[in-house]
Amino acid sequence: MSPEAPIHEAPFKVGLLGFGTVGAAFAELLQERADEIERFNGRRPVISGVLTRTRGDFEEILAEADIIVEVMGGIEPAREYLLRAMRAGKDVVSANKQLLSQHGEELFETAREHDVRLRFEAAVAGTVPVVRVLEESLSATPIDRIHGIVNGTTNFILTEMTHGSSYAEALAEAQRKGYAEADPSDDVSGRDAAAKMAILARLAFGTPVHLDDVRYEGIEHLHGDDLEYAREFGLGLKLIGTAERIDGGLSVSVYPTFLYSGHPLAAISGSFNAVTVESETITEITLSGPGAGGRQTASAVLGDVVSVMTGGARPPAPPLPLRLVEDVQSAFYLHLDVADRPGVLASVTKVLGEHDVSIKSVVQRGMGENARLVMVTHPVVESSLRTAVERVGEFDFMRSTPRTIRVIEEEFV
Ligand code: HSE
């Protein structure tokens, strides 16, 4: 061999579990990028086996592969395959948010025990590299709070609704574009976002967080007119995940939430995702980018494969439990349909005041014999707000059940 001849290292063999939207896009992207990855890595990634419902044998794929990439989704058999791969000493990459949010500790523990890598950037916020930033760049930063738009489908639907589309039209379009889950009720119910927030909270706060620990609500019950009224207060509506330290405990939730335009998440539209990390040390950092879609997610999965090839991060350290806090302070938007007669506003504000609910802004619109009262409160403990609203709902002048939506008050710009 002449001294100039390139040294060809063995290919880096990828066993691919799942060949749906993300799996097929991953295989295509890997082929497109293989030359470049080989150029800076010395090894060429190749797909050595594919497992689908109808083809492939897991044992053969495992024996052949240097790494297992799981993009099949669902809990079983994905959990079993990943555990078996790690026990066999193989590094693994997964995009499976439901699995990581329900069996994360078992998977992390197995990765630590067998000294293998478990990478999962694509499980949260698509291409936005928030997992790596929390694990590496911000590992020395004491994080106070994370807010995230972590579901592309619902952000797309809310954006389309502000431009006049109906909920059903916007959801059908999100499905057509490949953003939505196979069962889109996971998206619109907030469950998909809750799984992602559980994973982020685990990384940011080093405590075990299970999907069941996350309180969540989706966007199915929103009223289009809430979006309209809120605009008068300069508010835009997003499905926001929040993980925050409160009095030595932790609260993790996902709710439809109004934001003022100065909040970094207010400008995130369409299927984009974004995560804002807040800490006294750094003020805030916002990362944003495509949050859904086959090719976009595949690019995060391939990034994880390359990270493993180059010796990337170890699994998170064993967790330290934190108490979960449920009764959290927030500002609220209140929507009340009332009879338009003397004393109504006074009665409402009296009850709110008795429960420490302080009003920041109020708009009343007459509608014949009735009126619509829309208010934004200052931050108040949620249980006080709920009790006050329940009492307001009992007045005989109420014309429909009061509606409440959380409001984030902070603005950073
Ligand atoms: N259905 C998910 C979403 C895909 O809309 O965000 C990415 O996890």
Short mmCIF file of C-alpha atoms and ligand atoms in Angstrom, two decimals:
data_model
loop_
_atom_site.label_atom_id
_atom_site.label_comp_id
_atom_site.label_asym_id
_atom_site.label_seq_id
_atom_site.Cartn_x
_atom_site.Cartn_y
_atom_site.Cartn_z
CA MET A 1 0.00 0.00 0.00
CA SER A 2 1.40 3.44 -0.86
CA PRO A 3 1.86 5.85 2.10
CA GLU A 4 -0.78 8.21 0.57
CA ALA A 5 -3.54 5.60 0.37
CA PRO A 6 -6.42 6.44 2.76
CA ILE A 7 -6.87 4.09 5.68
CA HIS A 8 -10.39 2.68 5.53
CA GLU A 9 -11.81 1.98 8.96
CA ALA A 10 -14.66 -0.49 9.36
CA PRO A 11 -18.09 1.06 8.73
CA PHE A 12 -20.12 2.11 11.74
CA LYS A 13 -23.13 -0.21 11.62
CA VAL A 14 -26.53 1.14 12.56
CA GLY A 15 -29.36 -1.25 13.45
CA LEU A 16 -32.59 0.62 12.76
CA LEU A 17 -35.75 -0.31 14.68
CA GLY A 18 -38.77 1.24 12.95
CA PHE A 19 -39.25 2.47 9.40
CA GLY A 20 -42.17 4.89 9.64
CA THR A 21 -41.98 8.62 8.82
CA VAL A 22 -38.88 9.22 10.97
CA GLY A 23 -37.19 5.88 10.23
CA ALA A 24 -37.47 6.29 6.46
CA ALA A 25 -36.29 9.91 6.65
CA PHE A 26 -33.37 8.84 8.85
CA ALA A 27 -32.25 6.16 6.38
CA GLU A 28 -32.38 8.69 3.55
CA LEU A 29 -30.52 11.39 5.50
CA LEU A 30 -27.86 8.95 6.66
CA GLN A 31 -27.14 7.99 3.08
CA GLU A 32 -26.95 11.65 2.03
CA ARG A 33 -24.61 12.60 4.89
CA ALA A 34 -22.46 9.43 5.06
CA ASP A 35 -19.55 10.90 3.01
CA GLU A 36 -19.34 13.99 5.17
CA ILE A 37 -19.62 12.04 8.43
CA GLU A 38 -16.88 9.68 7.25
CA ARG A 39 -14.71 12.64 6.28
CA PHE A 40 -14.61 14.10 9.79
CA ASN A 41 -15.04 10.87 11.73
CA GLY A 42 -13.01 8.34 9.85
CA ARG A 43 -15.89 5.84 9.93
CA ARG A 44 -18.76 5.63 7.52
CA PRO A 45 -22.22 5.08 9.04
CA VAL A 46 -24.23 2.41 7.24
CA ILE A 47 -27.55 0.80 7.99
CA SER A 48 -26.81 -2.83 8.74
CA GLY A 49 -30.36 -3.97 9.43
CA VAL A 50 -33.94 -2.70 9.63
CA LEU A 51 -36.69 -4.04 11.84
CA THR A 52 -40.33 -3.36 10.97
CA ARG A 53 -43.55 -5.17 11.87
CA THR A 54 -43.13 -7.38 8.82
CA ARG A 55 -39.40 -7.72 8.24
CA GLY A 56 -36.12 -8.16 10.09
CA ASP A 57 -35.01 -10.17 13.10
CA PHE A 58 -34.04 -8.25 16.25
CA GLU A 59 -31.39 -10.75 17.42
CA GLU A 60 -29.62 -10.70 14.04
CA ILE A 61 -29.77 -6.90 13.84
CA LEU A 62 -28.40 -6.58 17.38
CA ALA A 63 -25.54 -8.99 16.76
CA GLU A 64 -24.50 -7.11 13.62
CA ALA A 65 -24.86 -3.49 14.80
CA ASP A 66 -22.48 -1.08 16.54
CA ILE A 67 -25.44 1.04 17.60
CA ILE A 68 -29.21 0.56 17.84
CA VAL A 69 -31.48 3.41 16.72
CA GLU A 70 -35.07 3.09 17.95
CA VAL A 71 -37.67 5.13 16.10
CA MET A 72 -40.55 2.65 16.34
CA GLY A 73 -42.40 4.48 19.14
CA GLY A 74 -44.70 2.94 21.75
CA ILE A 75 -43.61 1.31 24.99
CA GLU A 76 -43.25 -2.38 24.08
CA PRO A 77 -41.33 -3.89 22.41
CA ALA A 78 -39.21 -0.68 22.17
CA ARG A 79 -38.36 -0.82 25.91
CA GLU A 80 -37.36 -4.47 25.77
CA TYR A 81 -35.20 -3.95 22.67
CA LEU A 82 -33.35 -0.95 24.12
CA LEU A 83 -32.70 -2.75 27.41
CA ARG A 84 -31.43 -5.83 25.59
CA ALA A 85 -29.20 -3.74 23.33
CA MET A 86 -27.64 -1.91 26.29
CA ARG A 87 -27.18 -5.14 28.25
CA ALA A 88 -25.34 -6.46 25.18
CA GLY A 89 -22.98 -3.47 25.49
CA LYS A 90 -24.40 -1.53 22.54
CA ASP A 91 -24.92 2.24 22.52
CA VAL A 92 -28.48 3.28 21.72
CA VAL A 93 -30.35 6.27 20.31
CA SER A 94 -34.07 6.71 20.81
CA ALA A 95 -36.63 9.30 19.73
CA ASN A 96 -39.26 7.75 21.99
CA LYS A 97 -40.67 10.41 24.35
CA GLN A 98 -43.41 8.21 25.79
CA LEU A 99 -40.89 5.50 26.66
CA LEU A 100 -38.34 7.89 28.19
CA SER A 101 -40.97 9.73 30.22
CA GLN A 102 -42.36 6.50 31.67
CA HIS A 103 -39.29 4.25 31.93
CA GLY A 104 -36.45 6.77 31.87
CA GLU A 105 -34.89 5.75 35.20
CA GLU A 106 -34.76 2.08 34.21
CA LEU A 107 -33.14 2.99 30.88
CA PHE A 108 -30.64 5.46 32.42
CA GLU A 109 -29.73 2.97 35.14
CA THR A 110 -29.12 0.23 32.56
CA ALA A 111 -26.96 2.59 30.48
CA ARG A 112 -24.90 3.50 33.57
CA GLU A 113 -24.59 -0.12 34.64
CA HIS A 114 -23.33 -1.29 31.23
CA ASP A 115 -21.34 1.87 30.54
CA VAL A 116 -23.05 2.56 27.20
CA ARG A 117 -24.51 5.72 25.74
CA LEU A 118 -28.23 6.42 25.58
CA ARG A 119 -28.94 9.49 23.44
CA PHE A 120 -32.43 10.94 22.95
CA GLU A 121 -32.19 14.47 21.53
CA ALA A 122 -35.04 13.83 19.07
CA ALA A 123 -37.43 12.83 21.87
CA VAL A 124 -37.84 16.49 22.91
CA ALA A 125 -38.48 19.48 20.66
CA GLY A 126 -37.40 17.86 17.37
CA THR A 127 -34.20 19.44 16.09
CA VAL A 128 -33.85 21.97 18.93
CA PRO A 129 -30.70 20.77 20.75
CA VAL A 130 -32.08 21.33 24.22
CA VAL A 131 -31.19 17.92 25.66
CA ARG A 132 -27.52 18.42 24.87
CA VAL A 133 -27.56 22.02 26.15
CA LEU A 134 -29.07 20.92 29.48
CA GLU A 135 -26.72 17.92 29.79
CA GLU A 136 -23.56 19.72 28.80
CA SER A 137 -23.53 23.51 28.34
CA LEU A 138 -25.79 24.28 31.32
CA SER A 139 -24.73 21.38 33.53
CA ALA A 140 -23.13 23.83 36.00
CA THR A 141 -26.05 26.29 35.97
CA PRO A 142 -28.68 26.12 38.73
CA ILE A 143 -31.88 26.26 36.69
CA ASP A 144 -34.93 27.97 38.18
CA ARG A 145 -37.48 27.43 35.44
CA ILE A 146 -38.04 26.04 31.95
CA HIS A 147 -40.88 27.12 29.71
CA GLY A 148 -41.35 25.26 26.47
CA ILE A 149 -43.43 25.05 23.35
CA VAL A 150 -42.66 21.38 22.83
CA ASN A 151 -45.48 20.18 20.59
CA GLY A 152 -45.36 21.28 16.96
CA THR A 153 -48.87 20.11 16.09
CA THR A 154 -50.62 22.25 18.69
CA ASN A 155 -48.43 25.28 17.99
CA PHE A 156 -49.28 24.90 14.32
CA ILE A 157 -53.02 24.60 15.11
CA LEU A 158 -53.01 27.68 17.39
CA THR A 159 -51.09 29.68 14.79
CA GLU A 160 -53.52 28.69 12.04
CA MET A 161 -56.50 29.52 14.28
CA THR A 162 -55.19 33.04 14.84
CA HIS A 163 -55.18 33.38 11.02
CA GLY A 164 -58.81 32.34 10.81
CA SER A 165 -58.67 28.55 10.28
CA SER A 166 -61.00 26.35 12.27
CA TYR A 167 -59.58 23.87 14.77
CA ALA A 168 -60.60 20.90 12.60
CA GLU A 169 -59.06 22.36 9.41
CA ALA A 170 -55.81 23.17 11.19
CA LEU A 171 -55.56 19.70 12.77
CA ALA A 172 -56.18 18.00 9.41
CA GLU A 173 -53.42 20.13 7.87
CA ALA A 174 -51.00 19.24 10.70
CA GLN A 175 -51.73 15.55 10.07
CA ARG A 176 -51.23 16.01 6.34
CA LYS A 177 -47.84 17.66 6.94
CA GLY A 178 -46.72 14.74 9.14
CA TYR A 179 -46.43 16.74 12.39
CA ALA A 180 -49.10 14.90 14.37
CA GLU A 181 -48.71 11.61 16.20
CA ALA A 182 -50.36 8.49 14.75
CA ASP A 183 -53.06 9.15 17.34
CA PRO A 184 -53.32 12.98 17.32
CA SER A 185 -55.19 12.95 20.62
CA ASP A 186 -51.72 12.65 22.22
CA ASP A 187 -50.90 16.04 20.66
CA VAL A 188 -54.12 17.96 21.30
CA SER A 189 -54.65 16.58 24.83
CA GLY A 190 -51.21 17.87 25.91
CA ARG A 191 -49.95 14.34 26.68
CA ASP A 192 -47.16 14.48 24.09
CA ALA A 193 -45.95 17.81 25.51
CA ALA A 194 -46.27 16.44 29.07
CA ALA A 195 -43.96 13.53 28.19
CA LYS A 196 -41.38 15.94 26.78
CA MET A 197 -41.60 18.20 29.84
CA ALA A 198 -41.06 15.18 32.12
CA ILE A 199 -37.83 14.41 30.22
CA LEU A 200 -36.65 18.04 30.32
CA ALA A 201 -37.46 18.37 34.03
CA ARG A 202 -35.47 15.19 34.76
CA LEU A 203 -32.45 16.66 33.01
CA ALA A 204 -32.73 20.19 34.35
CA PHE A 205 -33.47 19.35 37.98
CA GLY A 206 -31.82 15.92 38.35
CA THR A 207 -34.92 14.41 39.91
CA PRO A 208 -37.02 11.47 38.68
CA VAL A 209 -40.05 12.84 36.85
CA HIS A 210 -42.60 10.41 35.44
CA LEU A 211 -45.24 11.37 32.88
CA ASP A 212 -47.82 10.78 35.64
CA ASP A 213 -46.20 13.57 37.71
CA VAL A 214 -47.02 16.15 35.03
CA ARG A 215 -50.35 17.97 35.24
CA TYR A 216 -51.56 18.71 31.74
CA GLU A 217 -54.41 20.10 29.71
CA GLY A 218 -54.67 20.34 25.93
CA ILE A 219 -56.18 22.69 23.41
CA GLU A 220 -59.36 20.77 22.51
CA HIS A 221 -61.63 22.85 24.73
CA LEU A 222 -60.37 26.31 23.80
CA HIS A 223 -62.82 28.85 22.40
CA GLY A 224 -61.79 30.88 19.37
CA ASP A 225 -63.18 34.04 20.98
CA ASP A 226 -60.74 33.73 23.91
CA LEU A 227 -57.95 34.26 21.40
CA GLU A 228 -59.73 37.34 20.10
CA TYR A 229 -60.43 39.00 23.48
CA ALA A 230 -56.92 38.29 24.72
CA ARG A 231 -55.53 40.17 21.75
CA GLU A 232 -57.05 43.33 23.27
CA PHE A 233 -54.67 42.82 26.22
CA GLY A 234 -51.73 42.19 23.88
CA LEU A 235 -51.76 38.46 24.67
CA GLY A 236 -51.14 35.50 22.38
CA LEU A 237 -52.07 31.90 23.19
CA LYS A 238 -49.61 28.97 23.23
CA LEU A 239 -49.55 25.48 24.73
CA ILE A 240 -46.79 25.97 27.30
CA GLY A 241 -44.94 23.38 29.33
CA THR A 242 -43.47 24.63 32.60
CA ALA A 243 -40.99 22.98 34.96
CA GLU A 244 -39.98 25.12 37.92
CA ARG A 245 -38.43 24.99 41.33
CA ILE A 246 -40.86 26.16 44.00
CA ASP A 247 -39.86 26.35 47.69
CA GLY A 248 -37.41 23.47 47.40
CA GLY A 249 -39.91 21.38 45.39
CA LEU A 250 -40.68 21.01 41.71
CA SER A 251 -43.77 21.67 39.64
CA VAL A 252 -44.17 20.32 36.09
CA SER A 253 -47.22 21.13 33.98
CA VAL A 254 -48.56 21.78 30.49
CA TYR A 255 -51.41 24.25 29.95
CA PRO A 256 -52.77 26.55 27.27
CA THR A 257 -51.23 29.84 28.38
CA PHE A 258 -51.34 33.47 27.30
CA LEU A 259 -48.07 35.36 26.79
CA TYR A 260 -47.33 39.05 26.33
CA SER A 261 -45.45 39.90 23.16
CA GLY A 262 -42.17 40.56 25.03
CA HIS A 263 -41.83 36.91 26.03
CA PRO A 264 -39.39 34.98 23.81
CA LEU A 265 -41.94 32.20 23.24
CA ALA A 266 -44.62 34.63 21.97
CA ALA A 267 -43.02 34.83 18.53
CA ILE A 268 -42.74 31.05 17.98
CA SER A 269 -45.22 30.12 15.28
CA GLY A 270 -46.23 27.20 13.09
CA SER A 271 -44.72 23.81 13.89
CA PHE A 272 -41.63 25.37 15.50
CA ASN A 273 -40.73 24.46 19.07
CA ALA A 274 -38.79 26.56 21.57
CA VAL A 275 -37.51 26.18 25.10
CA THR A 276 -36.63 29.04 27.45
CA VAL A 277 -34.29 28.18 30.30
CA GLU A 278 -34.27 30.67 33.18
CA SER A 279 -31.63 30.98 35.88
CA GLU A 280 -30.38 33.83 38.03
CA THR A 281 -26.91 33.05 36.64
CA ILE A 282 -27.79 33.38 32.95
CA THR A 283 -31.10 35.38 32.98
CA GLU A 284 -32.62 33.38 30.13
CA ILE A 285 -31.62 31.40 27.07
CA THR A 286 -34.11 30.51 24.36
CA LEU A 287 -33.52 27.78 21.81
CA SER A 288 -35.92 27.37 18.93
CA GLY A 289 -36.30 25.42 15.71
CA PRO A 290 -38.42 22.87 13.86
CA GLY A 291 -40.19 20.68 16.40
CA ALA A 292 -41.87 18.09 14.22
CA GLY A 293 -41.65 16.48 10.81
CA GLY A 294 -39.86 13.36 9.57
CA ARG A 295 -36.72 14.87 8.05
CA GLN A 296 -36.29 17.38 10.90
CA THR A 297 -36.58 14.70 13.59
CA ALA A 298 -34.31 12.40 11.58
CA SER A 299 -31.64 15.09 11.61
CA ALA A 300 -31.67 15.10 15.45
CA VAL A 301 -31.48 11.30 15.49
CA LEU A 302 -28.51 11.33 13.12
CA GLY A 303 -26.85 14.01 15.30
CA ASP A 304 -27.14 11.57 18.21
CA VAL A 305 -25.55 8.79 16.16
CA VAL A 306 -22.63 11.07 15.31
CA SER A 307 -22.41 12.11 18.98
CA VAL A 308 -22.01 8.44 19.94
CA MET A 309 -19.41 7.93 17.18
CA THR A 310 -17.39 10.80 18.61
CA GLY A 311 -17.76 9.67 22.24
CA GLY A 312 -20.58 12.05 23.35
CA ALA A 313 -22.18 12.44 26.77
CA ARG A 314 -22.86 9.78 29.39
CA PRO A 315 -26.35 9.11 30.78
CA PRO A 316 -27.54 11.48 33.53
CA ALA A 317 -26.37 10.87 37.10
CA PRO A 318 -28.62 8.92 39.48
CA PRO A 319 -31.55 11.13 40.53
CA LEU A 320 -32.15 12.96 43.81
CA PRO A 321 -35.89 13.01 44.56
CA LEU A 322 -37.62 16.40 44.93
CA ARG A 323 -41.11 16.96 46.35
CA LEU A 324 -43.75 17.71 43.68
CA VAL A 325 -45.64 20.98 44.15
CA GLU A 326 -49.15 21.28 42.69
CA ASP A 327 -50.57 24.56 43.99
CA VAL A 328 -48.61 27.09 41.98
CA GLN A 329 -48.92 30.86 41.52
CA SER A 330 -49.91 32.23 38.15
CA ALA A 331 -51.66 35.21 36.62
CA PHE A 332 -54.98 34.25 35.01
CA TYR A 333 -57.26 35.40 32.21
CA LEU A 334 -60.95 35.21 33.24
CA HIS A 335 -63.84 35.19 30.81
CA LEU A 336 -67.30 35.80 32.31
CA ASP A 337 -70.63 36.06 30.47
CA VAL A 338 -72.98 38.00 32.77
CA ALA A 339 -76.34 39.78 32.80
CA ASP A 340 -75.78 43.50 32.16
CA ARG A 341 -77.33 45.07 35.25
CA PRO A 342 -76.23 47.27 38.17
CA GLY A 343 -73.90 45.76 40.76
CA VAL A 344 -72.64 42.82 38.69
CA LEU A 345 -69.05 44.04 38.31
CA ALA A 346 -68.96 45.05 42.00
CA SER A 347 -70.14 41.57 43.08
CA VAL A 348 -67.52 39.86 40.94
CA THR A 349 -64.64 42.03 42.12
CA LYS A 350 -65.74 41.68 45.76
CA VAL A 351 -65.52 37.87 45.60
CA LEU A 352 -62.20 38.00 43.76
CA GLY A 353 -60.81 40.43 46.36
CA GLU A 354 -61.94 38.18 49.23
CA HIS A 355 -59.75 35.42 47.76
CA ASP A 356 -56.67 37.60 47.19
CA VAL A 357 -57.29 37.79 43.45
CA SER A 358 -56.11 41.20 42.28
CA ILE A 359 -57.22 42.45 38.84
CA LYS A 360 -54.61 43.84 36.49
CA SER A 361 -56.78 44.69 33.45
CA VAL A 362 -60.45 44.45 32.62
CA VAL A 363 -62.56 44.91 29.49
CA GLN A 364 -66.36 44.82 29.41
CA ARG A 365 -68.37 44.55 26.23
CA GLY A 366 -72.16 45.08 26.20
CA MET A 367 -74.16 42.51 24.21
CA GLY A 368 -77.82 43.54 24.54
CA GLU A 369 -79.11 42.33 27.88
CA ASN A 370 -75.88 40.56 28.64
CA ALA A 371 -72.26 41.61 28.85
CA ARG A 372 -68.92 39.91 28.49
CA LEU A 373 -66.35 40.62 31.18
CA VAL A 374 -62.78 39.71 30.38
CA MET A 375 -60.04 40.25 32.97
CA VAL A 376 -56.40 39.49 33.58
CA THR A 377 -55.37 39.02 37.21
CA HIS A 378 -52.04 39.53 38.96
CA PRO A 379 -50.33 36.29 40.04
CA VAL A 380 -52.32 34.34 42.61
CA VAL A 381 -52.11 30.85 44.09
CA GLU A 382 -54.18 28.61 41.83
CA SER A 383 -56.35 27.14 44.61
CA SER A 384 -57.46 30.69 45.67
CA LEU A 385 -58.32 31.56 42.09
CA ARG A 386 -60.30 28.31 41.67
CA THR A 387 -62.31 28.90 44.85
CA ALA A 388 -63.06 32.49 43.83
CA VAL A 389 -64.14 31.47 40.32
CA GLU A 390 -66.34 28.72 41.72
CA ARG A 391 -68.10 31.30 43.92
CA VAL A 392 -68.46 33.73 41.01
CA GLY A 393 -69.95 30.90 38.94
CA GLU A 394 -72.74 30.53 41.52
CA PHE A 395 -74.15 34.07 40.99
CA ASP A 396 -77.57 34.10 39.31
CA PHE A 397 -76.36 36.77 36.89
CA MET A 398 -73.86 34.37 35.30
CA ARG A 399 -74.88 33.37 31.78
CA SER A 400 -72.29 30.60 31.21
CA THR A 401 -69.58 28.77 33.15
CA PRO A 402 -66.57 31.07 33.80
CA ARG A 403 -63.48 30.25 31.74
CA THR A 404 -59.90 30.64 32.97
CA ILE A 405 -56.57 30.42 31.15
CA ARG A 406 -53.11 30.92 32.66
CA VAL A 407 -51.03 34.00 31.77
CA ILE A 408 -47.23 34.29 31.91
CA GLU A 409 -46.45 37.83 33.05
CA GLU A 410 -42.72 37.97 32.39
CA GLU A 411 -41.35 39.77 29.38
CA PHE A 412 -37.66 39.71 28.56
CA VAL A 413 -37.54 42.14 25.66
N1 HSE B 1 -46.35 15.07 17.25
C1 HSE B 1 -45.16 15.69 17.72
C2 HSE B 1 -45.35 17.18 17.64
C3 HSE B 1 -43.99 15.27 16.86
O1 HSE B 1 -46.32 17.65 17.03
O2 HSE B 1 -44.57 17.90 18.22
C4 HSE B 1 -42.67 15.59 17.48
O3 HSE B 1 -42.47 14.95 18.71
#
